[in-house]
Coordinates of C-alpha atoms in Angstrom, one line a residue:
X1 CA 199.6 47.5 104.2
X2 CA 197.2 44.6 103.5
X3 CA 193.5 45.0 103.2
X4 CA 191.3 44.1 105.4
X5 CA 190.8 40.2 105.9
X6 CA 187.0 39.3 104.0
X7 CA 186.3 35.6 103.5
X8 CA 186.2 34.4 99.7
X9 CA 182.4 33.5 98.7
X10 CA 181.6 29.4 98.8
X11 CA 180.5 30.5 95.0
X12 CA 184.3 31.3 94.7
X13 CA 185.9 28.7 96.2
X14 CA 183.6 26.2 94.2
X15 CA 184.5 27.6 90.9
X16 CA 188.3 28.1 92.0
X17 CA 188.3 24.4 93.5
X18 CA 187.0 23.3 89.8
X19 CA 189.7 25.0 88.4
X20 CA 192.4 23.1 89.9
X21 CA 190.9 20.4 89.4
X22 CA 190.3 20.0 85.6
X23 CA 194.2 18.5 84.5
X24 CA 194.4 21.7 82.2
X25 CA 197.4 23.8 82.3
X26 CA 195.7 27.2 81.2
X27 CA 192.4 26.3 83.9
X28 CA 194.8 25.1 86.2
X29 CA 196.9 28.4 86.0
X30 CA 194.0 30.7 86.0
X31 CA 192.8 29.1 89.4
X32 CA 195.9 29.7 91.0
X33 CA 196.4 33.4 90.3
X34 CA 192.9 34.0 91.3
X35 CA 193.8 32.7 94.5
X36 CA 197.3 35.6 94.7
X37 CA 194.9 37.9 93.7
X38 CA 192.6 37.5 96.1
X39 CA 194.7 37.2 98.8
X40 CA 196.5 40.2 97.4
X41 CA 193.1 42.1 97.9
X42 CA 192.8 40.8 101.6
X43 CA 190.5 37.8 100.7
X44 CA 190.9 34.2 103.1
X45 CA 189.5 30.7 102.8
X46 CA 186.9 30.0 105.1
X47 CA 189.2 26.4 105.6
X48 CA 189.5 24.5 102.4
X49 CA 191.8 22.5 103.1
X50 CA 191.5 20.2 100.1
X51 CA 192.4 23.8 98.2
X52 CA 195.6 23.9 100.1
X53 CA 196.5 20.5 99.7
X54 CA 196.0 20.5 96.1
X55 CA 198.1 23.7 95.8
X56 CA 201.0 21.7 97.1
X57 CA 200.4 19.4 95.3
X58 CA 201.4 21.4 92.1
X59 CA 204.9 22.0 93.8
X60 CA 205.8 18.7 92.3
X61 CA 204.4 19.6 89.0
X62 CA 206.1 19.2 85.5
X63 CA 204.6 21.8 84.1
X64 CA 207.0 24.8 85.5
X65 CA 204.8 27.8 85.0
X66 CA 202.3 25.4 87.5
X67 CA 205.1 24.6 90.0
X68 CA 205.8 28.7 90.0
X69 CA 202.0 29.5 90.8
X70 CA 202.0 27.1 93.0
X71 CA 204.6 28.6 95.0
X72 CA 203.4 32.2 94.6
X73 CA 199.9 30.7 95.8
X74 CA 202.0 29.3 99.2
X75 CA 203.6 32.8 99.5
X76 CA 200.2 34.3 99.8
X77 CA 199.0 31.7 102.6
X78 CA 202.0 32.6 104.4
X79 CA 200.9 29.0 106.5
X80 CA 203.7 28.0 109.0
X81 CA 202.6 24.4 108.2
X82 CA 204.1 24.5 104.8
X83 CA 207.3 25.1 106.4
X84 CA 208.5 21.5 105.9
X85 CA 207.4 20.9 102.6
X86 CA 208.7 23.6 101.5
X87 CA 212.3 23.6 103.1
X88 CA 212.4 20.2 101.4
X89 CA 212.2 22.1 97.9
X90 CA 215.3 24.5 98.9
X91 CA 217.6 21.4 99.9
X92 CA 216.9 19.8 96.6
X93 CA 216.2 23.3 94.1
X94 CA 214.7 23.4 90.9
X95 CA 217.6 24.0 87.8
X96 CA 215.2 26.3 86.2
X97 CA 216.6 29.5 88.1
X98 CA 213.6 31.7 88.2
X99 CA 211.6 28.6 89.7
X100 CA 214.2 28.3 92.2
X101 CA 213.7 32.2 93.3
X102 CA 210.4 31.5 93.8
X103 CA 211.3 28.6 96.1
X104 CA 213.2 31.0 97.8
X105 CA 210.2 33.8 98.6
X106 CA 207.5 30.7 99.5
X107 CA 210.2 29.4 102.1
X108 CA 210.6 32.7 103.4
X109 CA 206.8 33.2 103.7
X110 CA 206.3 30.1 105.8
X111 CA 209.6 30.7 108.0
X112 CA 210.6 31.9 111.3
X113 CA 213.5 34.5 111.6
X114 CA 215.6 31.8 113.0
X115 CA 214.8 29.2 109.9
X116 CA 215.8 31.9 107.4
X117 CA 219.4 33.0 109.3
X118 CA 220.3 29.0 109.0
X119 CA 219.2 28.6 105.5
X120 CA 220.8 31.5 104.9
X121 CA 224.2 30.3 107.3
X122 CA 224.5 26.8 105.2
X123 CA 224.2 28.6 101.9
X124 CA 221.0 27.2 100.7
X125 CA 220.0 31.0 100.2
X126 CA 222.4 32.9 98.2
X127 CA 222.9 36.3 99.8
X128 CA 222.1 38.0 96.0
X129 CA 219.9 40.2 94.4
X130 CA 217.2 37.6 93.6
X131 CA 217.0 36.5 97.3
X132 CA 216.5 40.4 98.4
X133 CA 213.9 41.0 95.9
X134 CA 212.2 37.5 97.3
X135 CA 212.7 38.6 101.0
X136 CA 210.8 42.0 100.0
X137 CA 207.9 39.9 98.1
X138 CA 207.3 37.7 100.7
X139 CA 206.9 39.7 103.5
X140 CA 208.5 37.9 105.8
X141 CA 209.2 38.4 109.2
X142 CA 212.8 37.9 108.8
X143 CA 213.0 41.2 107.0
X144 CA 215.9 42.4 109.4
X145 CA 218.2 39.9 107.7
X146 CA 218.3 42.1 104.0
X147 CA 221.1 44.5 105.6
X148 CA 223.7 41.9 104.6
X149 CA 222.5 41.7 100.7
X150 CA 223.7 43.4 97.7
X151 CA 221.2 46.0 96.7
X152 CA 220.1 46.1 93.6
X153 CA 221.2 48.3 90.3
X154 CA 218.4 48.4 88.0
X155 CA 220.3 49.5 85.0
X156 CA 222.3 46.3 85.3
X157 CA 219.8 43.9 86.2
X158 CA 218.9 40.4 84.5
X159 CA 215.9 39.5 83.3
X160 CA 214.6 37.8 85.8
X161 CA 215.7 40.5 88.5
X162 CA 213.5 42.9 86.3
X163 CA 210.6 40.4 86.3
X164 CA 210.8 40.5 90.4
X165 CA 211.4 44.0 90.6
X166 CA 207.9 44.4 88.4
X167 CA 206.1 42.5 90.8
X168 CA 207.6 44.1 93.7
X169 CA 206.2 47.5 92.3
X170 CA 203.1 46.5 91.4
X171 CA 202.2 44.8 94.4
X172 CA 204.2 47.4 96.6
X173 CA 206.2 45.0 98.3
X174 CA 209.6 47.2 98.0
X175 CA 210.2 47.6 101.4
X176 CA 213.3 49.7 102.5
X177 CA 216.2 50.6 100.5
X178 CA 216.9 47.9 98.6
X179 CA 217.7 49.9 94.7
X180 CA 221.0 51.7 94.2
X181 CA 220.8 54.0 92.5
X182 CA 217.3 55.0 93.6
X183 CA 214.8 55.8 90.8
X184 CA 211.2 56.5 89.7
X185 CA 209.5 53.0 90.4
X186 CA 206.3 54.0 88.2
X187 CA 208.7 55.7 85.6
X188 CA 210.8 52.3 85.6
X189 CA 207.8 50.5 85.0
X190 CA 206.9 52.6 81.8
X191 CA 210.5 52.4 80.3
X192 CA 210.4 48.5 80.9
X193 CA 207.3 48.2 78.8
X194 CA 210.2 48.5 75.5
X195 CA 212.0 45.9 77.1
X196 CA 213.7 43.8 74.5
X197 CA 212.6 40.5 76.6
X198 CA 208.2 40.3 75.9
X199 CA 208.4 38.4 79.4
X200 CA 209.6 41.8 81.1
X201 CA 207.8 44.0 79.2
X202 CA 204.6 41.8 80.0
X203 CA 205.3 42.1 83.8
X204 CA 206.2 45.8 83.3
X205 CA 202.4 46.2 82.2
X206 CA 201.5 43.8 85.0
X207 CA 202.3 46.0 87.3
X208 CA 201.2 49.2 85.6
X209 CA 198.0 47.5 86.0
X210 CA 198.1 46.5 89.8
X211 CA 199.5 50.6 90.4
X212 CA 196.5 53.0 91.3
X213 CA 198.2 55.6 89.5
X214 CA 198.9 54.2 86.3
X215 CA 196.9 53.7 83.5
X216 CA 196.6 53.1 79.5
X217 CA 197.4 56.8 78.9
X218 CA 200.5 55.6 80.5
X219 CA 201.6 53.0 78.2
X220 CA 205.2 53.6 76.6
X221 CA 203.8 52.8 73.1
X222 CA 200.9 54.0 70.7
X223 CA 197.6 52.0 71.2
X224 CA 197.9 50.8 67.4
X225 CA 201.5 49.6 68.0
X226 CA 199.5 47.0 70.6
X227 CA 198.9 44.3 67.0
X228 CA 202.7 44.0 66.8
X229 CA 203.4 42.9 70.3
X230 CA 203.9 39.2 71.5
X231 CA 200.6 37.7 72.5
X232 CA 201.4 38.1 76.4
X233 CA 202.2 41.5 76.3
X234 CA 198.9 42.4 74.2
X235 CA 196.8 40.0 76.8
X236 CA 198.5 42.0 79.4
X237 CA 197.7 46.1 77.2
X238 CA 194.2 44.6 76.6
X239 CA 193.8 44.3 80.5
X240 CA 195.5 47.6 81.5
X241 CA 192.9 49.5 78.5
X242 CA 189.8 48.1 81.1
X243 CA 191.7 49.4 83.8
X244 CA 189.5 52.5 83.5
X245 CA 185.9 52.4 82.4
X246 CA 186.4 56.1 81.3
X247 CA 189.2 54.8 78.9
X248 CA 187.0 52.2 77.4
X249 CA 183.7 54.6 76.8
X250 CA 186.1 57.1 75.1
X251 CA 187.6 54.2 72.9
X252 CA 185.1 51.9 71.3
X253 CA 186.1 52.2 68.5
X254 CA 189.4 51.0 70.0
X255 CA 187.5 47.8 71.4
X256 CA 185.6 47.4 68.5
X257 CA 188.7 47.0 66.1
X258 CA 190.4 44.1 68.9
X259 CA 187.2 42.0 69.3
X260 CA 187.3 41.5 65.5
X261 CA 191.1 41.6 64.6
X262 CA 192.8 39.9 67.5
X263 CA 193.3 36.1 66.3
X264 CA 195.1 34.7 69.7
X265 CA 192.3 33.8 71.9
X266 CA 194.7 33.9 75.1
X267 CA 195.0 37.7 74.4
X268 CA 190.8 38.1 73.8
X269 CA 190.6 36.1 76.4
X270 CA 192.5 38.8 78.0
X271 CA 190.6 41.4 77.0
X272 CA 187.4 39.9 78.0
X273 CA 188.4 39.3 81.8
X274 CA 189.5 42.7 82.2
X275 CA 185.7 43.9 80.7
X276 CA 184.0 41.8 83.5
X277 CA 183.1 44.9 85.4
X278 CA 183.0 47.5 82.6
X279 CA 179.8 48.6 81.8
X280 CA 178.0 51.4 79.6
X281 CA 174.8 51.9 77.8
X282 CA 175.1 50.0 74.4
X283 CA 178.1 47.7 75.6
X284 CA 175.4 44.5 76.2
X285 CA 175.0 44.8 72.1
X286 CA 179.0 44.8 71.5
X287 CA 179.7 41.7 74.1
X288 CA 176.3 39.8 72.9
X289 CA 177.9 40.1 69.1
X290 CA 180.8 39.0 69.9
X291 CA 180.1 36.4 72.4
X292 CA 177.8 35.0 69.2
X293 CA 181.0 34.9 66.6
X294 CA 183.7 33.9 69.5
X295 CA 184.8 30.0 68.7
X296 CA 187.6 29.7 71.9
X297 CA 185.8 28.5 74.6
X298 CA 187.9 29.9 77.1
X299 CA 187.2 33.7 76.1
X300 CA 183.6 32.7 75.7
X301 CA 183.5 31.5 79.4
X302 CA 185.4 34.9 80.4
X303 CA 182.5 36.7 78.0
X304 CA 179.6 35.0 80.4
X305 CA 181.5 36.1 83.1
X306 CA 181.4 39.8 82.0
X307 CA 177.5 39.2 81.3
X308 CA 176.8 37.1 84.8
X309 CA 178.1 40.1 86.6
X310 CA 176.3 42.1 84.8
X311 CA 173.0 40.4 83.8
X312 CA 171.0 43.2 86.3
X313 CA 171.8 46.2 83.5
X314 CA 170.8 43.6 80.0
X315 CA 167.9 41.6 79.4
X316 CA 169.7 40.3 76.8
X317 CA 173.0 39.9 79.0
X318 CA 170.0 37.5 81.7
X319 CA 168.8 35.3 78.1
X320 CA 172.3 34.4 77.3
X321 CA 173.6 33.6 80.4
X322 CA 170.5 31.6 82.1
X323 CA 170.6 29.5 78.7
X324 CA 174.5 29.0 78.5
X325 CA 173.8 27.8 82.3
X326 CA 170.7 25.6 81.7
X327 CA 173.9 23.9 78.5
X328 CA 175.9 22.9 80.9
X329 CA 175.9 19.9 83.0
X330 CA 175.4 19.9 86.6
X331 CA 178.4 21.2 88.5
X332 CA 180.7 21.8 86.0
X333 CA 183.4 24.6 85.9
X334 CA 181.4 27.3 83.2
X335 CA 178.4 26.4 85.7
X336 CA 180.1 27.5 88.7
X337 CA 182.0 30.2 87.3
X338 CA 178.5 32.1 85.7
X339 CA 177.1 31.5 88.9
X340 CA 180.2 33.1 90.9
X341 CA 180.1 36.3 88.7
X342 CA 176.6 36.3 89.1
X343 CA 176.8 37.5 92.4
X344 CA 173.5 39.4 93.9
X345 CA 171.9 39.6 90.7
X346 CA 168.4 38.8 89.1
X347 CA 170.5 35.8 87.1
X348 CA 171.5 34.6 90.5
X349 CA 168.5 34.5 92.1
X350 CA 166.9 32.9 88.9
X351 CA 169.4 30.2 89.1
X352 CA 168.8 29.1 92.5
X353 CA 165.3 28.9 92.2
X354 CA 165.8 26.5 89.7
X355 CA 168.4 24.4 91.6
X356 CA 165.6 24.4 94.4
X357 CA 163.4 22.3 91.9
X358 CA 166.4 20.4 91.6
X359 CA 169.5 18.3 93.1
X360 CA 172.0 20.7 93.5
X361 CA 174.9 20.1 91.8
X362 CA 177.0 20.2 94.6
X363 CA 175.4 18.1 97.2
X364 CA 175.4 15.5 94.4
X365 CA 179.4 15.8 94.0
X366 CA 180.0 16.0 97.6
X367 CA 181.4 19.4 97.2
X368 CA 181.8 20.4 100.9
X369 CA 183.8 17.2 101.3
X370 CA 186.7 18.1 99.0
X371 CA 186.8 14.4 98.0
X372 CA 185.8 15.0 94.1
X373 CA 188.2 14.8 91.4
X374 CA 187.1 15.7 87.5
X375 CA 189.2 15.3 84.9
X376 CA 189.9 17.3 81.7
X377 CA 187.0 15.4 80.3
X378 CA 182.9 15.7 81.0
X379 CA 181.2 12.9 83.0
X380 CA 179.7 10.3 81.3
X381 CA 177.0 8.0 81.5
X382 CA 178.9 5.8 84.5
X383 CA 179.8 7.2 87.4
X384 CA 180.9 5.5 90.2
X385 CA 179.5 6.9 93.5
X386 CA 180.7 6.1 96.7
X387 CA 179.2 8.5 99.2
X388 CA 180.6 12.2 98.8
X389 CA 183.4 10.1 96.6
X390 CA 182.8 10.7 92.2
X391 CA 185.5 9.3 89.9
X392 CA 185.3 9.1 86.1
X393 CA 184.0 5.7 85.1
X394 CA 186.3 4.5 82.0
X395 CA 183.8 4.8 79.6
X396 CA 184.2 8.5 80.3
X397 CA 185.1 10.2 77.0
X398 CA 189.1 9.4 76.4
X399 CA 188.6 6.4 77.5
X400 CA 190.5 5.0 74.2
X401 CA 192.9 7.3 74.6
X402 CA 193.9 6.1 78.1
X403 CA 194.1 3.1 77.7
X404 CA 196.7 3.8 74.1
X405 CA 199.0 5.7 76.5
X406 CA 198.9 3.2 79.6
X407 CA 199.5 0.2 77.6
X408 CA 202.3 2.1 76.0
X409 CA 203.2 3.6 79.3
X410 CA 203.3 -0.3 81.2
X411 CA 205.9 -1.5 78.4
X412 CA 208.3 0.7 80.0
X413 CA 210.0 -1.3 82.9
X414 CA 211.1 1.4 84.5
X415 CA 207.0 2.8 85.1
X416 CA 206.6 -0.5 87.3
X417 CA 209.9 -0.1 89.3
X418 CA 208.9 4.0 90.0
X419 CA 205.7 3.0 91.9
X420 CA 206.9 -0.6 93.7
X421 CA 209.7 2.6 95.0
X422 CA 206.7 4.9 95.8
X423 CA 204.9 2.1 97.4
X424 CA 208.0 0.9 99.3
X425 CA 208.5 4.6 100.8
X426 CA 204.6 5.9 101.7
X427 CA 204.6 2.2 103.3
X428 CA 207.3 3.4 105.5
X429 CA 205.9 6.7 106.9
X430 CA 203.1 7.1 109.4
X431 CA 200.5 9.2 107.8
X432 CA 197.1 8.9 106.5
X433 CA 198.0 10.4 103.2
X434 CA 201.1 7.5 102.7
X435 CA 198.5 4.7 103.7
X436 CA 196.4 6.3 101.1
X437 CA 198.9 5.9 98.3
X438 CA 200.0 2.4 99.4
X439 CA 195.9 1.2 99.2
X440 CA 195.9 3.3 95.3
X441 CA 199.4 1.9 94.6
X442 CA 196.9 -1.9 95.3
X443 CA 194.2 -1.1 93.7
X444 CA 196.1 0.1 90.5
X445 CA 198.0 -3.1 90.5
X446 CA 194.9 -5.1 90.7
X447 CA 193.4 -3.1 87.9
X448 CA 195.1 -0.7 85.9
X449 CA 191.6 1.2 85.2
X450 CA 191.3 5.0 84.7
X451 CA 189.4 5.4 87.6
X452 CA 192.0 3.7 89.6
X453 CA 195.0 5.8 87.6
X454 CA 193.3 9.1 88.4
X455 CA 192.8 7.7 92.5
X456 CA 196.7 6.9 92.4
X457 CA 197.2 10.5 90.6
X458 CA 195.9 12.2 93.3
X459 CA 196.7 10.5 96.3
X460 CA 200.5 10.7 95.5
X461 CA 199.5 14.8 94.9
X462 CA 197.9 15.1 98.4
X463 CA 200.5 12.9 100.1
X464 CA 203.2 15.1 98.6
X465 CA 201.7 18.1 99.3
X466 CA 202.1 17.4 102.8
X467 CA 204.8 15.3 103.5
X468 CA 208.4 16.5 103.6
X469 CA 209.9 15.2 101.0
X470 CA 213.7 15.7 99.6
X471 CA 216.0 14.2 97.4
X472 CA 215.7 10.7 95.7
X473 CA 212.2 10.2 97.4
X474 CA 210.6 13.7 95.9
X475 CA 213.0 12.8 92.6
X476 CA 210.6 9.5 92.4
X477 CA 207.6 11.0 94.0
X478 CA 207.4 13.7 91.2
X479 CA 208.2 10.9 88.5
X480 CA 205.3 9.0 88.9
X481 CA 203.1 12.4 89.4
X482 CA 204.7 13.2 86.1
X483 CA 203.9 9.6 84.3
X484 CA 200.4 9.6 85.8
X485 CA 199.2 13.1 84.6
X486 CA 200.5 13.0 81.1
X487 CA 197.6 9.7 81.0
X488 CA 194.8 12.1 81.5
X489 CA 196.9 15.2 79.3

C-alpha cells in the first residue's frame, strides 16, 4: 500500500530541477532516483511541469542508464498523458534488453486495461517472465492480465529477471503468485548478495536496504570482505551499514577505517548519503575531518548534506556549512542542495535572512518559470537575460572547447542534413514545442553560438518529451539530441 500523498518541498524540487539540469550523467542520475524515491515514499510535485518534461526528455537519451531512470521516473508518475509518448517507445524498442523491460513497466504505468490487452494481442509485449515482473512493478491496473504469463523459477532465472525480482522485493511490488517454486523473498535477497553478476548482488543489497526487516547484520558476507567487492556493491553495503543508527554507534571503528581506506569516491559518496540522518555525540568531529581531507566533490556535497541536516546538533557542523554556502554562487546546485537538507534548522533560517539582504537566487533565474537551463559549466561574466529566460553567454567557461567540437562536428555532412530532417518534421506538426524547435533550428543556422546550441538542445528535449514520436522521426529526433549534448559533455 502506498503512503500517504505529501507534497515534495519547493527547496526540493529546486535542488532536484538543478540536477537535471546540469548535462552530467552522475547529477543527472542522482536527480532522477530522488524523484522514484520520493514517490516511492508517497511524495507528489506540487505541478512542475518543466520536471516532467525534462524527464521525457531523457527517454531519448544516449546515455542508457539515463534513458532507464527516465522510465522508472515515468513509472512512478503513473501520468495517463505519457501514454503516447511512451507507446511510441514500445513500437520502435530499445536493443539493449533490460532497457526495453523498462519500456515495458512505464507503458504499463501510463495504460488503460484495454491499451495493455492490444499491446499485448499484437505482440509488442511478450507474454514472458520479464513482462510479469514489469506488470507487478508498475502497478498497473491491468493487473488481471498476469494469469496468462509464465511464472517465474528463481533458480533458473537470468540476470536481469534477478535484477527485477530485487526490486520487486524491495519495493514490495510482488503482487500475487507470480514465483514457482515459492520461496523466502528476504532469504533470496541474502543468497543473491554472492551473486556471481556485481549488478545482481548490488540490487540484492538494494533491496535489503528498502526491506524494514533487513539490515547489515543481515549481509551474506563479513563486513571486512566489503574492500574486495566491486565499487557498486560496496556503495550499495556502505548504504545498508547507515540503515541503522544503532549499527553505526556500535561500529566506528568500522566507519572510521572506510572514510580513510575507500579510494572510489562513488562508493564514499555512498557512504556519505546514507549518513545524512545519522547522528551521535562526537560524530560532528569524524564528518568535519573528513569533509576537510575529502578531494571528490560529489561526496563533499553529500558530506554538507549530512551537516545541513544536521547543523542544529554542531556548531561546527553551522561554520562549515553557512561558509561552503556563502562559496558558492547564487543559485547553484551545492547552494540549493545545503539549503534543501537544511530543512527547519538554525542554518536555514540563517540563510534566509541573508537572502532577505539580498536578490534571491531564484527570482533572479526565473526559477518558478521553469525556463532556465545551466550547463555542466558555472556562469560567467555574460549572461544573457531575457525576462525569467538565462542562457550561458559563450564566454562561459568551455567556451574553447565548444566551439573545437562544433567546428569538427559541422564538417560532418550528415550533422546539417539530421537537423534540415528535424526542422522539416516539427515544421509539420501543430504544437508549440515543434514551433519552438523550428525558431531554435533558425536561430542556430543564423549563428551557430553555444547559447543558441544549448536553446536547440533543449527544445528538441521538451518537444520530444511530449510528442509521439516512432520510428525514423524519433531515430533522427534522438540523433540530433545525441550530437547536440556530446557539445556541452
Amino acid at each position: 500500500m502506498r503512503a500517504a500523498r505529501r507534497l515534495i518541498s519547493k527547496d526540493e524540487e529546486l535542488a532536484i530541477r538543478l540536477l537535471l539540469q546540469t548535462n552530467r550523467e552522475d547529477s543527472v542520475k542522482l536527480g532522477l532516483i530522488r524523484i522514484c524515491e520520493l514517490y516511492q515514499k508517497g511524495y507528489r510535485f506540487d505541478g512542475a511541469p518543466d520536471i516532467r518534461r525534462t524527464v521525457r526528455g531523457f527517454l531519448f537519451s544516449a546515455q542508457t542508464e539515463l534513458e532507464r531512470w527516465a522510465l522508472k521516473v515515468i513509472v512512478e508518475f503513473k501520468d495517463p498523458r505519457d501514454h503516447e509518448i511512451v507507446a511510441g517507445r514500445l513500437k520502435s524498442p530499445p536493443t539493449d534488453l533490460e532497457t526495453a523491460s523498462w519500456v515495458i513497466a512505464a507503458f504499463m504505468a501510463v495504460s488503460t486495461p484495454d491499451q495493455i490487452s492490444d499491446a499485448i494481442r499484437v505482440g509488442l509485449i511478450p507474454k514472458n517472465e520479464l513482462s510479469l515482473l514489469a506488470l507487478n512493478f508498475s502497478e498497473s491496473a491491468g493487473g488481471g492480465i498476469s494469469t496468462d504469463f509464465p511464472k517465474i523459477n528463481i533458480e533458473k532465472a537470468s540476470e536481469i529477471e534477478l535484477k527485477w525480482a530485487c526490486i520487486c522485493f524491495g519495493t514490495e511490488r510482488v503482487k500475487g503468485d507470480i514465483f514457482d517454486p515459492k520461496f523466502d523473498q528476504a532469504g533470496q535477497l541474502v543468497a543473491l548478495n554472492g551473486h556471481d553478476s556485481s549488478s545482481v548482488a548490488q540490487y540484492s543489497i538494494y533491496g535489503m536496504y528498502r526491506v524494514p526487516a533487513l539490515g547489515f547484520k543481515h549481509l551474506a558476507f563479513p563486513a571486512h570482505a566489503i574492500a574486495q567487492k566491486p565499487v557498486d556493491v560496496r556503495r550499495w553495503s556502505y548504504r545498508l551499514f547507515t540503515k541503522e543508527k544503532t549499527v553505526v554507534i556500535e561500529s566506528q571503528d568500522f566507519l572510521s577505517g572506510v572514510i580513510r581506506s575507500e579510494t572510489d569516491g562513488r562508493a564514499r559518496e555512498g557512504l556519505a548519503l546514507g549518513l545524512r540522518h545519522v547522528w551521535y555525540d562526537g560524530l560532528d568531529v569524524t564528518m568535519t575531518d573528513w569533509y576537510s581531507r575529502e578531494n571528490d566533490a560529489k561526496v563533499r556535497a553529500a558530506i554538507l548534506e549530512h551537516m545541513a541536516t544536521n547543523s542544529h546538533r554542531s556548531g561546527s557542523y553551522m561554520s562549515v556549512v553557512l561558509d561552503a554556502f556563502d562559496r558558492e554562487p547564487p543559485g547553484s546546485l551545492l547552494q540549493a542542495r545545503i539549503l534543501h537538507a537544511a530543512g527547519s534548522t538554525p542554518a536555514y533560517r540563517a540563510i534566509k535572512e541573508k537572502e532577505a539582504l539580498s536578490p534571491r537566487a531564484d527570482d533572479m533565474f526565473g526559477w518558478g518559470n521553469g525556463n532556465i537551463f545551466i550547463g555542466s559549466v558555472s556562469v560567467s561574466n555574460k549572461q544573457e537575460i531575457s525576462g525569467s529566460n538565462i542562457q550561458i553567454g559563450a564566454n562561459a567557461v568551455g567556451g574553447n572547447a565548444y566551439a573545437q567540437k562544433i567546428s569538427q562536428m559541422l564538417a560532418d555532412q550528415s550533422f546539417g542534413e539530421n537537423i534540415e530532417r528535424v526542422r522539416k518534421i516539427a515544421a509539420g506538426q501543430e504544437s508549440p514545442e515543434a514551433e519552438a524547435v523550428v525558431k531554435a533550428v533558425a536561430d542556430f543556422d543564423k549563428e551557430k553560438s553555444e547559447a543558441n546550441g544549448r536553446s536547440l538542445l533543449e527544445k528538441a528535449k521538451t518537444w520530444a518529451g511530449v510528442a509521439a514520436l516512432s520510428g525514423e522521426t524519433a531515430e533522427y529526433v534522438k540523433q540530433l539530441i545525441d550530437a547536440l549534448s556530446s557539445l556541452f559533455s
